[in-house]
Tab-separated table of C-alpha atoms in Angstrom:
chain	number	residue	atom	x	y	z
Y	27	LEU	CA	108.589	74.686	110.328
Y	28	ALA	CA	112.164	74.766	111.583
Y	29	ARG	CA	113.200	76.494	108.371
Y	30	LEU	CA	110.452	79.106	108.759
Y	31	LEU	CA	111.450	79.835	112.343
Y	32	ALA	CA	115.175	79.902	111.721
Y	33	GLY	CA	116.748	82.999	113.144
Y	34	PHE	CA	113.640	84.199	114.999
Y	35	SER	CA	115.142	84.026	118.474
Y	36	TYR	CA	117.566	86.915	118.001
Y	37	LEU	CA	114.829	89.026	116.433
Y	38	LEU	CA	112.038	88.517	118.952
Y	39	GLY	CA	114.172	89.828	121.781
Y	40	SER	CA	113.861	93.400	120.493
Y	41	ALA	CA	110.781	93.546	118.265
Y	42	ALA	CA	110.117	96.714	116.286
Y	43	ILE	CA	108.377	99.473	118.204
Y	44	ALA	CA	104.657	99.572	117.395
Y	45	VAL	CA	103.472	102.604	115.440
Y	46	ASP	CA	100.224	103.427	113.704
Y	47	GLN	CA	99.737	101.169	110.698
Y	48	PRO	CA	98.918	103.105	107.515
Y	49	THR	CA	95.312	103.056	106.388
Y	50	ALA	CA	96.585	102.929	102.813
Y	51	ILE	CA	99.741	104.005	100.981
Y	52	PHE	CA	99.577	106.102	97.810
Y	53	HIS	CA	102.539	105.170	95.603
Y	54	ALA	CA	103.830	108.194	93.703
Y	55	HIS	CA	106.014	105.945	91.567
Y	56	ASP	CA	108.769	107.764	89.660
Y	57	GLU	CA	107.116	111.158	90.137
Y	58	SER	CA	109.020	114.376	90.775
Y	59	TYR	CA	108.896	115.675	94.321
Y	60	LYS	CA	107.557	119.014	93.084
Y	61	ASP	CA	104.633	117.300	91.324
Y	62	VAL	CA	103.833	115.252	94.415
Y	63	THR	CA	103.926	118.373	96.584
Y	64	ALA	CA	101.266	119.962	94.388
Y	65	TYR	CA	98.673	117.234	95.004
Y	66	VAL	CA	99.630	115.512	98.260
Y	67	CYS	CA	96.866	117.180	100.284
Y	68	ARG	CA	94.245	115.959	97.806
Y	69	VAL	CA	95.481	112.450	98.576
Y	70	ALA	CA	94.814	113.137	102.255
Y	71	THR	CA	91.157	113.985	101.572
Y	72	GLN	CA	90.710	110.546	99.983
Y	73	GLY	CA	91.778	108.840	103.205
Y	74	TYR	CA	95.402	107.972	102.423
Y	75	THR	CA	97.647	108.332	105.472
Y	76	HIS	CA	100.991	107.695	103.751
Y	77	ILE	CA	102.603	108.465	100.415
Y	78	GLN	CA	105.591	106.578	99.019
Y	79	ILE	CA	108.148	108.443	96.921
Y	80	ALA	CA	110.990	107.516	94.607
Y	81	PRO	CA	114.448	106.766	96.077
Y	82	PRO	CA	116.067	110.102	97.025
Y	83	GLN	CA	119.770	109.218	96.709
Y	84	LYS	CA	121.860	110.193	93.683
Y	85	SER	CA	121.589	107.317	91.253
Y	86	ASN	CA	122.576	106.087	87.837
Y	87	GLU	CA	121.934	108.669	85.125
Y	88	GLY	CA	119.046	108.089	82.748
Y	89	PRO	CA	115.309	108.786	82.523
Y	90	GLU	CA	114.126	105.194	83.058
Y	91	TRP	CA	112.630	104.551	86.516
Y	92	TRP	CA	114.937	101.641	87.256
Y	93	ASN	CA	117.975	103.917	87.230
Y	94	LEU	CA	116.795	105.224	90.614
Y	95	TYR	CA	117.385	101.716	91.960
Y	96	GLN	CA	121.101	101.867	91.124
Y	97	PRO	CA	122.667	104.187	93.755
Y	98	VAL	CA	125.939	106.035	93.222
Y	99	ASP	CA	126.060	108.432	96.224
Y	100	TYR	CA	124.126	108.070	99.474
Y	101	LEU	CA	124.975	111.523	100.802
Y	102	THR	CA	123.612	113.461	97.820
Y	103	THR	CA	119.841	113.903	97.471
Y	104	ASP	CA	119.182	113.835	93.749
Y	105	GLY	CA	116.370	111.368	93.097
Y	106	ARG	CA	113.325	113.006	91.539
Y	107	GLY	CA	114.301	116.299	93.094
Y	108	THR	CA	116.786	118.091	95.326
Y	109	ALA	CA	117.020	118.066	99.113
Y	110	ALA	CA	115.057	121.336	99.103
Y	111	ASP	CA	112.353	119.732	96.946
Y	112	LEU	CA	112.158	116.785	99.338
Y	113	LYS	CA	111.875	119.063	102.376
Y	114	ALA	CA	109.108	121.076	100.701
Y	115	LEU	CA	107.232	117.848	99.966
Y	116	THR	CA	107.441	116.469	103.489
Y	117	THR	CA	106.477	119.841	104.992
Y	118	LYS	CA	103.395	120.073	102.778
Y	119	ALA	CA	102.457	116.438	103.442
Y	120	HIS	CA	102.717	116.876	107.201
Y	121	SER	CA	100.545	119.994	107.038
Y	122	CYS	CA	97.615	117.845	105.889
Y	123	GLY	CA	98.341	114.746	107.957
Y	124	VAL	CA	100.156	112.582	105.407
Y	125	LYS	CA	103.376	110.757	106.284
Y	126	VAL	CA	106.107	110.169	103.717
Y	127	ILE	CA	107.741	106.802	103.021
Y	128	ALA	CA	110.965	106.886	101.002
Y	129	ASP	CA	112.377	103.977	99.057
Y	130	VAL	CA	115.950	103.084	100.066
Y	131	VAL	CA	118.272	100.855	98.054
Y	132	PHE	CA	120.925	99.349	100.318
Y	133	ASN	CA	121.640	95.984	98.708
Y	134	HIS	CA	123.708	97.124	95.764
Y	135	MET	CA	125.190	100.010	93.780
Y	136	SER	CA	125.109	100.986	90.106
Y	137	SER	CA	126.445	98.830	87.282
Y	138	ASN	CA	127.417	101.925	85.283
Y	139	PRO	CA	130.958	101.475	83.848
Y	140	LYS	CA	131.656	105.035	85.003
Y	141	TYR	CA	132.037	103.556	88.498
Y	142	ALA	CA	134.209	100.598	87.528
Y	143	GLY	CA	136.595	99.694	90.316
Y	144	PHE	CA	133.900	100.606	92.879
Y	145	ALA	CA	134.619	104.320	92.576
Y	146	PHE	CA	131.595	105.359	94.604
Y	147	PRO	CA	131.869	108.256	97.078
Y	148	GLY	CA	132.680	106.977	100.559
Y	149	LEU	CA	133.170	103.346	99.524
Y	150	LYS	CA	136.144	101.128	98.729
Y	151	PRO	CA	136.511	97.743	96.957
Y	152	GLU	CA	136.523	95.729	100.195
Y	153	ASP	CA	133.023	97.071	100.978
Y	154	PHE	CA	131.587	94.757	98.317
Y	155	HIS	CA	131.013	91.037	98.090
Y	156	PRO	CA	132.986	89.248	95.358
Y	157	LYS	CA	131.073	88.954	92.100
Y	158	CYS	CA	129.021	85.775	91.762
Y	159	ASP	CA	125.657	84.646	90.391
Y	160	ILE	CA	122.562	84.043	92.521
Y	161	ASN	CA	121.173	80.512	92.705
Y	162	TYR	CA	117.544	80.583	93.843
Y	163	ASN	CA	117.254	76.797	94.034
Y	164	ASP	CA	120.266	75.534	95.992
Y	165	GLY	CA	118.507	75.034	99.320
Y	166	ASN	CA	120.112	77.952	101.159
Y	167	THR	CA	120.155	81.763	101.060
Y	168	VAL	CA	123.904	82.325	100.815
Y	169	SER	CA	124.007	83.389	97.173
Y	170	GLU	CA	120.778	85.397	97.500
Y	171	ARG	CA	122.436	87.545	100.176
Y	172	ARG	CA	126.024	87.734	98.908
Y	173	CYS	CA	125.969	87.550	95.127
Y	174	TRP	CA	125.231	90.281	92.583
Y	175	LEU	CA	121.620	90.996	91.676
Y	176	ASN	CA	121.007	90.487	87.939
Y	177	GLY	CA	124.636	89.361	87.753
Y	178	ASP	CA	125.930	92.921	87.368
Y	179	LEU	CA	124.897	95.096	90.340
Y	180	PRO	CA	127.806	95.349	92.836
Y	181	ASP	CA	126.612	93.796	96.093
Y	182	LEU	CA	127.346	95.724	99.295
Y	183	ASP	CA	128.662	93.981	102.389
Y	184	GLN	CA	126.703	95.339	105.380
Y	185	THR	CA	129.171	93.758	107.824
Y	186	GLN	CA	131.655	96.455	106.823
Y	187	SER	CA	131.562	99.489	109.123
Y	188	THR	CA	132.016	101.851	106.173
Y	189	VAL	CA	128.843	100.531	104.541
Y	190	LYS	CA	126.802	100.582	107.753
Y	191	ASP	CA	127.889	104.107	108.661
Y	192	LEU	CA	127.256	105.461	105.162
Y	193	GLN	CA	123.804	103.941	104.906
Y	194	LYS	CA	122.825	105.081	108.393
Y	195	ALA	CA	123.942	108.572	107.406
Y	196	HIS	CA	121.594	108.325	104.416
Y	197	LEU	CA	118.688	107.386	106.688
Y	198	LYS	CA	119.493	110.254	109.050
Y	199	LEU	CA	119.702	112.699	106.131
Y	200	LEU	CA	116.235	111.695	104.968
Y	201	VAL	CA	114.708	111.809	108.465
Y	202	ASP	CA	116.209	115.285	108.914
Y	203	ASN	CA	114.422	116.268	105.705
Y	204	GLY	CA	111.076	115.080	107.058
Y	205	VAL	CA	110.833	111.474	105.819
Y	206	ASP	CA	108.729	109.379	108.212
Y	207	GLY	CA	109.454	105.792	107.177
Y	208	PHE	CA	111.102	103.587	104.606
Y	209	ARG	CA	110.602	100.807	102.078
Y	210	PHE	CA	113.721	98.651	101.873
Y	211	ASP	CA	114.220	97.573	98.269
Y	212	ALA	CA	115.567	94.038	97.677
Y	213	ALA	CA	115.518	93.335	101.433
Y	214	LYS	CA	115.610	89.562	100.894
Y	215	HIS	CA	119.060	90.003	99.356
Y	216	MET	CA	120.424	91.248	102.691
Y	217	ASP	CA	120.929	89.276	105.883
Y	218	PRO	CA	117.969	89.710	108.281
Y	219	LYS	CA	120.238	90.777	111.141
Y	220	ASP	CA	121.650	93.602	108.997
Y	221	VAL	CA	118.176	94.754	107.972
Y	222	LYS	CA	117.090	94.634	111.603
Y	223	ALA	CA	120.032	96.850	112.584
Y	224	TYR	CA	118.792	99.518	110.166
Y	225	ILE	CA	115.231	99.263	111.472
Y	226	ASP	CA	116.527	99.595	115.042
Y	227	TYR	CA	118.477	102.685	113.990
Y	228	ILE	CA	115.374	104.205	112.394
Y	229	ASN	CA	113.459	103.569	115.612
Y	230	THR	CA	116.181	105.444	117.472
Y	231	ILE	CA	116.297	108.526	115.247
Y	232	THR	CA	112.484	108.747	114.870
Y	233	ASN	CA	111.679	108.025	118.543
Y	234	GLY	CA	109.899	104.894	117.406
Y	235	GLN	CA	107.553	106.750	115.049
Y	236	GLY	CA	108.792	105.406	111.708
Y	237	TRP	CA	106.659	102.887	109.794
Y	238	ASN	CA	108.795	100.694	107.549
Y	239	TYR	CA	108.394	97.717	105.271
Y	240	LEU	CA	110.594	95.329	103.342
Y	241	GLU	CA	110.476	94.087	99.778
Y	242	VAL	CA	110.597	90.309	100.165
Y	243	ILE	CA	109.727	88.228	97.115
Y	244	ASP	CA	109.546	84.550	97.968
Y	245	ASP	CA	111.496	81.965	95.971
Y	246	ASN	CA	112.526	78.360	96.526
Y	247	ASP	CA	115.124	79.427	99.121
Y	248	THR	CA	113.615	82.577	100.675
Y	249	ASN	CA	110.281	83.090	102.385
Y	250	ALA	CA	108.642	86.067	104.039
Y	251	TYR	CA	108.773	84.595	107.536
Y	252	MET	CA	112.537	85.075	107.611
Y	253	TYR	CA	111.823	88.825	107.721
Y	254	THR	CA	108.378	89.354	109.299
Y	255	PRO	CA	109.814	89.656	112.846
Y	256	ILE	CA	111.708	92.743	111.634
Y	257	ALA	CA	108.987	94.724	109.830
Y	258	ALA	CA	106.049	94.375	107.479
Y	259	VAL	CA	106.846	92.716	104.148
Y	260	THR	CA	105.375	92.768	100.652
Y	261	ASP	CA	102.686	90.096	100.342
Y	262	PHE	CA	103.406	88.505	96.985
Y	263	VAL	CA	101.768	85.322	98.288
Y	264	LEU	CA	98.386	87.053	98.468
Y	265	CYS	CA	99.046	88.795	95.155
Y	266	GLU	CA	99.532	85.445	93.421
Y	267	ALA	CA	96.405	84.042	95.077
Y	268	MET	CA	94.393	87.028	93.858
Y	269	LYS	CA	95.801	86.696	90.351
Y	270	ASP	CA	94.575	83.108	90.230
Y	271	ALA	CA	91.138	84.146	91.523
Y	272	PHE	CA	90.540	87.316	89.495
Y	273	SER	CA	91.994	86.128	86.175
Y	274	PHE	CA	89.816	84.476	83.530
Y	275	GLY	CA	88.788	80.988	84.637
Y	276	GLY	CA	89.608	81.598	88.293
Y	277	SER	CA	87.064	81.607	91.090
Y	278	LEU	CA	86.636	84.348	93.674
Y	279	SER	CA	85.372	81.683	96.093
Y	280	SER	CA	89.048	80.810	96.681
Y	281	LEU	CA	89.407	84.128	98.512
Y	282	ARG	CA	87.117	83.055	101.343
Y	283	LEU	CA	90.326	81.755	102.960
Y	284	PRO	CA	93.047	83.211	100.733
Y	285	ARG	CA	96.682	82.193	100.641
Y	286	ALA	CA	98.525	85.076	102.259
Y	287	ILE	CA	101.352	85.925	104.627
Y	288	SER	CA	100.107	85.494	108.168
Y	289	ASP	CA	100.884	89.032	109.282
Y	290	SER	CA	98.219	91.728	109.550
Y	291	ARG	CA	100.807	94.415	108.675
Y	292	SER	CA	101.804	92.900	105.328
Y	293	VAL	CA	101.804	95.318	102.397
Y	294	THR	CA	99.093	94.149	100.007
Y	295	PHE	CA	98.396	95.052	96.393
Y	296	GLY	CA	96.674	93.861	93.275
Y	297	ILE	CA	99.454	95.419	91.242
Y	298	ASN	CA	102.588	97.312	92.233
Y	299	HIS	CA	105.358	99.035	90.308
Y	300	ASP	CA	107.334	95.803	89.939
Y	301	SER	CA	104.446	93.683	88.652
Y	302	ASP	CA	103.072	96.461	86.448
Y	303	PRO	CA	103.662	95.345	82.827
Y	304	GLU	CA	103.665	99.001	81.754
Y	305	THR	CA	106.875	99.552	83.719
Y	306	ASN	CA	108.389	96.090	84.208
Y	307	PRO	CA	107.094	93.613	81.605
Y	308	ILE	CA	109.634	90.878	82.439
Y	309	PHE	CA	108.912	90.738	86.187
Y	310	PRO	CA	108.238	87.050	87.041
Y	311	LYS	CA	105.646	87.480	89.802
Y	312	CYS	CA	101.984	88.421	89.864
Y	313	GLN	CA	101.611	89.764	86.327
Y	314	TYR	CA	98.018	89.801	85.105
Y	315	LYS	CA	97.141	89.419	81.453
Y	316	ASP	CA	94.291	91.896	81.959
Y	317	ARG	CA	95.020	95.024	84.000
Y	318	GLY	CA	91.297	95.290	84.729
Y	319	ASP	CA	91.582	92.109	86.789
Y	320	ALA	CA	94.528	93.594	88.698
Y	321	VAL	CA	92.689	96.766	89.692
Y	322	LEU	CA	89.665	94.737	90.815
Y	323	ALA	CA	92.113	92.877	93.061
Y	324	SER	CA	93.303	96.270	94.335
Y	325	ALA	CA	89.678	97.057	95.215
Y	326	TYR	CA	89.559	93.822	97.204
Y	327	VAL	CA	92.696	94.550	99.277
Y	328	LEU	CA	91.233	97.933	100.230
Y	329	ALA	CA	88.108	96.197	101.558
Y	330	ARG	CA	89.980	93.645	103.684
Y	331	GLU	CA	90.403	93.992	107.424
Y	332	SER	CA	93.992	92.771	107.320
Y	333	GLY	CA	96.997	94.154	105.479
Y	334	THR	CA	98.392	97.536	104.474
Y	335	PRO	CA	97.232	98.316	100.927
Y	336	ILE	CA	99.444	100.221	98.522
Y	337	ILE	CA	97.875	101.707	95.395
Y	338	LEU	CA	99.723	102.979	92.332
Y	339	GLY	CA	99.018	106.675	91.844
Y	340	LYS	CA	98.095	106.289	88.187
Y	341	ASP	CA	95.491	103.641	89.052
Y	342	ASN	CA	94.063	105.817	91.809
Y	343	LEU	CA	93.642	108.586	89.230
Y	344	ARG	CA	91.924	106.579	86.505
Y	345	ILE	CA	89.910	103.919	88.394
Y	346	ALA	CA	86.955	105.602	90.097
Y	347	TYR	CA	86.328	102.956	92.761
Y	348	LEU	CA	89.892	102.874	94.158
Y	349	PRO	CA	89.863	106.207	96.048
Y	350	ILE	CA	86.393	105.227	97.260
Y	351	GLY	CA	87.901	102.022	98.617
Y	352	VAL	CA	90.389	104.086	100.623
Y	353	GLN	CA	87.500	106.092	102.107
Y	354	PHE	CA	85.762	102.818	102.985
Y	355	ARG	CA	88.883	101.464	104.655
Y	356	ALA	CA	89.309	104.655	106.674
Y	357	ALA	CA	85.669	104.458	107.783
Y	358	MET	CA	86.021	100.832	108.862
Y	359	ARG	CA	89.159	101.597	110.871
Y	360	GLU	CA	87.431	104.506	112.587
Y	361	ARG	CA	84.437	102.348	113.490
Y	362	GLN	CA	86.648	99.517	114.685
Y	363	ALA	CA	88.475	101.972	116.972
Y	364	ALA	CA	85.067	102.992	118.335
Y	365	GLY	CA	84.396	99.388	119.334
Y	366	ARG	CA	81.989	98.458	116.537
Y	367	ASN	CA	81.985	95.110	114.753
Y	368	THR	CA	83.941	95.406	111.501
Y	369	ARG	CA	85.120	91.791	111.268
Y	370	GLU	CA	85.815	90.636	107.722
Y	371	ASN	CA	83.765	87.733	106.396
Y	372	VAL	CA	83.368	86.668	102.757
Y	373	LEU	CA	79.804	85.454	102.228
Y	374	ALA	CA	78.846	82.355	100.237
Y	375	ILE	CA	76.094	84.079	98.241
Y	376	GLY	CA	75.526	85.065	94.632
Y	377	ASP	CA	77.764	83.925	91.780
Y	378	THR	CA	80.751	82.960	93.905
Y	379	GLN	CA	82.994	82.329	90.895
Y	380	ASN	CA	82.632	85.849	89.534
Y	381	MET	CA	81.415	87.779	92.570
Y	382	LEU	CA	82.835	88.328	96.005
Y	383	VAL	CA	80.522	89.682	98.706
Y	384	MET	CA	82.248	90.660	101.961
Y	385	GLU	CA	80.662	91.928	105.143
Y	386	ARG	CA	82.690	94.044	107.533
Y	387	GLY	CA	80.723	93.016	110.587
Y	388	SER	CA	77.538	95.050	110.726
Y	389	GLU	CA	79.264	98.250	109.579
Y	390	GLY	CA	80.187	97.700	105.950
Y	391	LEU	CA	79.596	95.727	102.778
Y	392	PHE	CA	81.915	95.248	99.809
Y	393	ILE	CA	80.916	93.676	96.492
Y	394	VAL	CA	83.090	93.060	93.444
Y	395	ASN	CA	81.924	91.558	90.151
Y	396	LYS	CA	84.745	90.428	87.862
Y	397	SER	CA	82.389	89.225	85.132
Y	398	ALA	CA	81.746	91.372	82.070
Y	399	SER	CA	78.037	90.750	82.649
Y	400	ALA	CA	75.890	92.360	85.310
Y	401	PHE	CA	74.721	90.269	88.248
Y	402	ASP	CA	71.032	90.564	89.048
Y	403	ALA	CA	69.013	88.802	91.743
Y	404	SER	CA	65.525	89.884	92.769
Y	405	VAL	CA	65.875	88.245	96.185
Y	406	MET	CA	68.967	88.163	98.411
Y	407	ASP	CA	68.838	86.339	101.737
Y	408	LEU	CA	71.343	87.683	104.313
Y	409	THR	CA	69.986	85.810	107.343
Y	410	LEU	CA	73.345	84.299	108.301
Y	411	THR	CA	75.182	87.618	108.229
Y	412	ASN	CA	75.770	90.491	110.639
Y	413	LEU	CA	74.292	92.962	108.156
Y	414	GLU	CA	71.120	94.783	109.165
Y	415	GLY	CA	69.960	98.363	108.638
Y	416	CYS	CA	70.602	100.995	105.971
Y	417	TYR	CA	73.806	101.104	103.922
Y	418	ARG	CA	75.026	103.853	101.589
Y	419	GLU	CA	77.297	103.144	98.614
Y	420	LEU	CA	80.132	105.659	98.801
Y	421	ARG	CA	80.678	106.319	95.085
Y	422	THR	CA	77.111	106.490	93.786
Y	423	ASN	CA	75.351	107.406	97.055
Y	424	PHE	CA	72.488	104.971	96.478
Y	425	THR	CA	71.166	103.175	99.536
Y	426	ALA	CA	70.369	99.556	100.306
Y	427	ALA	CA	68.356	98.223	103.231
Y	428	VAL	CA	68.710	94.899	105.017
Y	429	GLU	CA	65.615	94.059	107.067
Y	430	ARG	CA	64.071	91.154	108.918
Y	431	ARG	CA	61.060	89.423	107.456
Y	432	GLY	CA	59.982	86.875	110.004
Y	433	SER	CA	63.004	84.811	111.015
Y	434	ASN	CA	65.068	85.781	107.957
Y	435	LYS	CA	66.875	88.897	106.740
Y	436	TYR	CA	66.720	90.167	103.154
Y	437	ILE	CA	67.874	93.090	101.063
Y	438	THR	CA	64.551	94.921	100.844
Y	439	ARG	CA	65.828	98.034	99.115
Y	440	TRP	CA	68.415	98.297	96.340
Y	441	GLY	CA	68.513	101.916	95.306
Y	442	THR	CA	64.734	102.139	95.550
Y	443	TRP	CA	61.979	100.531	97.601
Y	444	GLN	CA	60.508	99.280	94.343
Y	445	ARG	CA	63.093	96.529	94.217
Y	446	GLY	CA	65.084	94.365	96.615
Y	447	GLY	CA	67.788	91.826	95.926
Y	448	MET	CA	71.023	92.903	94.331
Y	449	HIS	CA	72.178	94.336	90.997
Y	450	VAL	CA	75.888	94.871	90.272
Y	451	GLN	CA	77.291	96.024	86.954
Y	452	GLY	CA	80.016	93.967	85.305
Y	453	ARG	CA	83.651	94.776	86.134
Y	454	ASP	CA	82.710	96.938	89.089
Y	455	ALA	CA	83.299	97.266	92.824
Y	456	LEU	CA	80.915	98.745	95.396
Y	457	TYR	CA	81.582	99.909	98.953
Y	458	PHE	CA	78.729	100.398	101.436
Y	459	VAL	CA	78.860	101.868	104.948
Y	460	ARG	CA	76.097	101.606	107.523
Y	461	VAL	CA	74.156	104.849	108.033
Y	462	PRO	CA	71.088	105.858	110.081
Y	463	PHE	CA	67.988	104.105	108.754
Y	464	GLN	CA	66.299	107.397	107.916
Y	465	GLU	CA	68.711	107.744	104.980
Y	466	CYS	CA	66.843	104.831	103.443
Y	467	THR	CA	63.361	105.933	104.505
Y	468	ASN	CA	63.901	109.532	103.358
Y	469	ALA	CA	65.669	108.674	100.100
Y	470	ASP	CA	62.585	108.460	97.819
């Protein structure tokens, strides 16, 4: 416990200013700013409140996405577009109520030999830590925060005024171009007090309206709780728990009380750009053998009460139930704000190894079936739940009714009054919201 709480005292004295937590973040990974501008308002209609874009600073040359994570000049906007492209994107996004999160890479610079001798604009050799290798198992975080990532990326020293001033100028440049918040890449490789100083600066220049999060991947020396007092962090703990549950042989019953970071802001995902084998096949965390399992996990994080889901844009495009999950999440947040019961509770019903059935109080119902086979039950007892009334599935628009029969409650309608119980196709996810009962009575 002492290790988890280490360093908290200096952070709690000036906690980050509270701002509206995103409903869900659409990740426009490695997409040009012009392309994102063209569709950003369609994202808004799906319920997304934020969109995350590629790092805007000038970076290592090359078409591969990872080059954007090797900065060469913080004062030149040349990521997946120019400064004018970025401004056009943020203006369009704001016109339809979407906020823009930009990735920033402050831990290190490019390994390109072109910049040998630390010949980066605005920086000098003493602005870098001496080259050394990271040891993730030595019982402390010294090498994680001072040595060179991958053994070749020059590690910046944020205690140097030149580095701090240059990186703050980068943040101000992006805010001036309409960026609303930031994802800090490789945050665990920087000292928490230095990361906090940047978050405090963002709060100053955005009047406390910026929503930010930190990439923190736990290892034997680093854990998320070293950084959660500063901002939301990436929840790789939950991601690993979901991988165990959704993968072949795992049981979804383990998600009744899932392993996760104890922070309702944590950024949650079934798959993100790092763990995506299509972009980063050697990433050591949370890689599924079957992408279908990963996107079912993404459906689950959208249904949860806690967390801040982030969804890869390409998955949102090709998996029909994911944008529906965003709509469901937006509806649950709206109803919660109105004082209705939307409390998350995973029910112990059905095939609990392959199916997860979650009530959101009396207002919503989420069902996911990871099995290749359909689940079918002619009777489904929901007596010990908060569910009662008529519920409409958001993707297919069919209705289900939960009614009392004596002292018990059952699903008395599943798409039609001719059958009750529950039927869920294999490899599918369903999202129901409570609607007036006449939608059930007038449906046939």
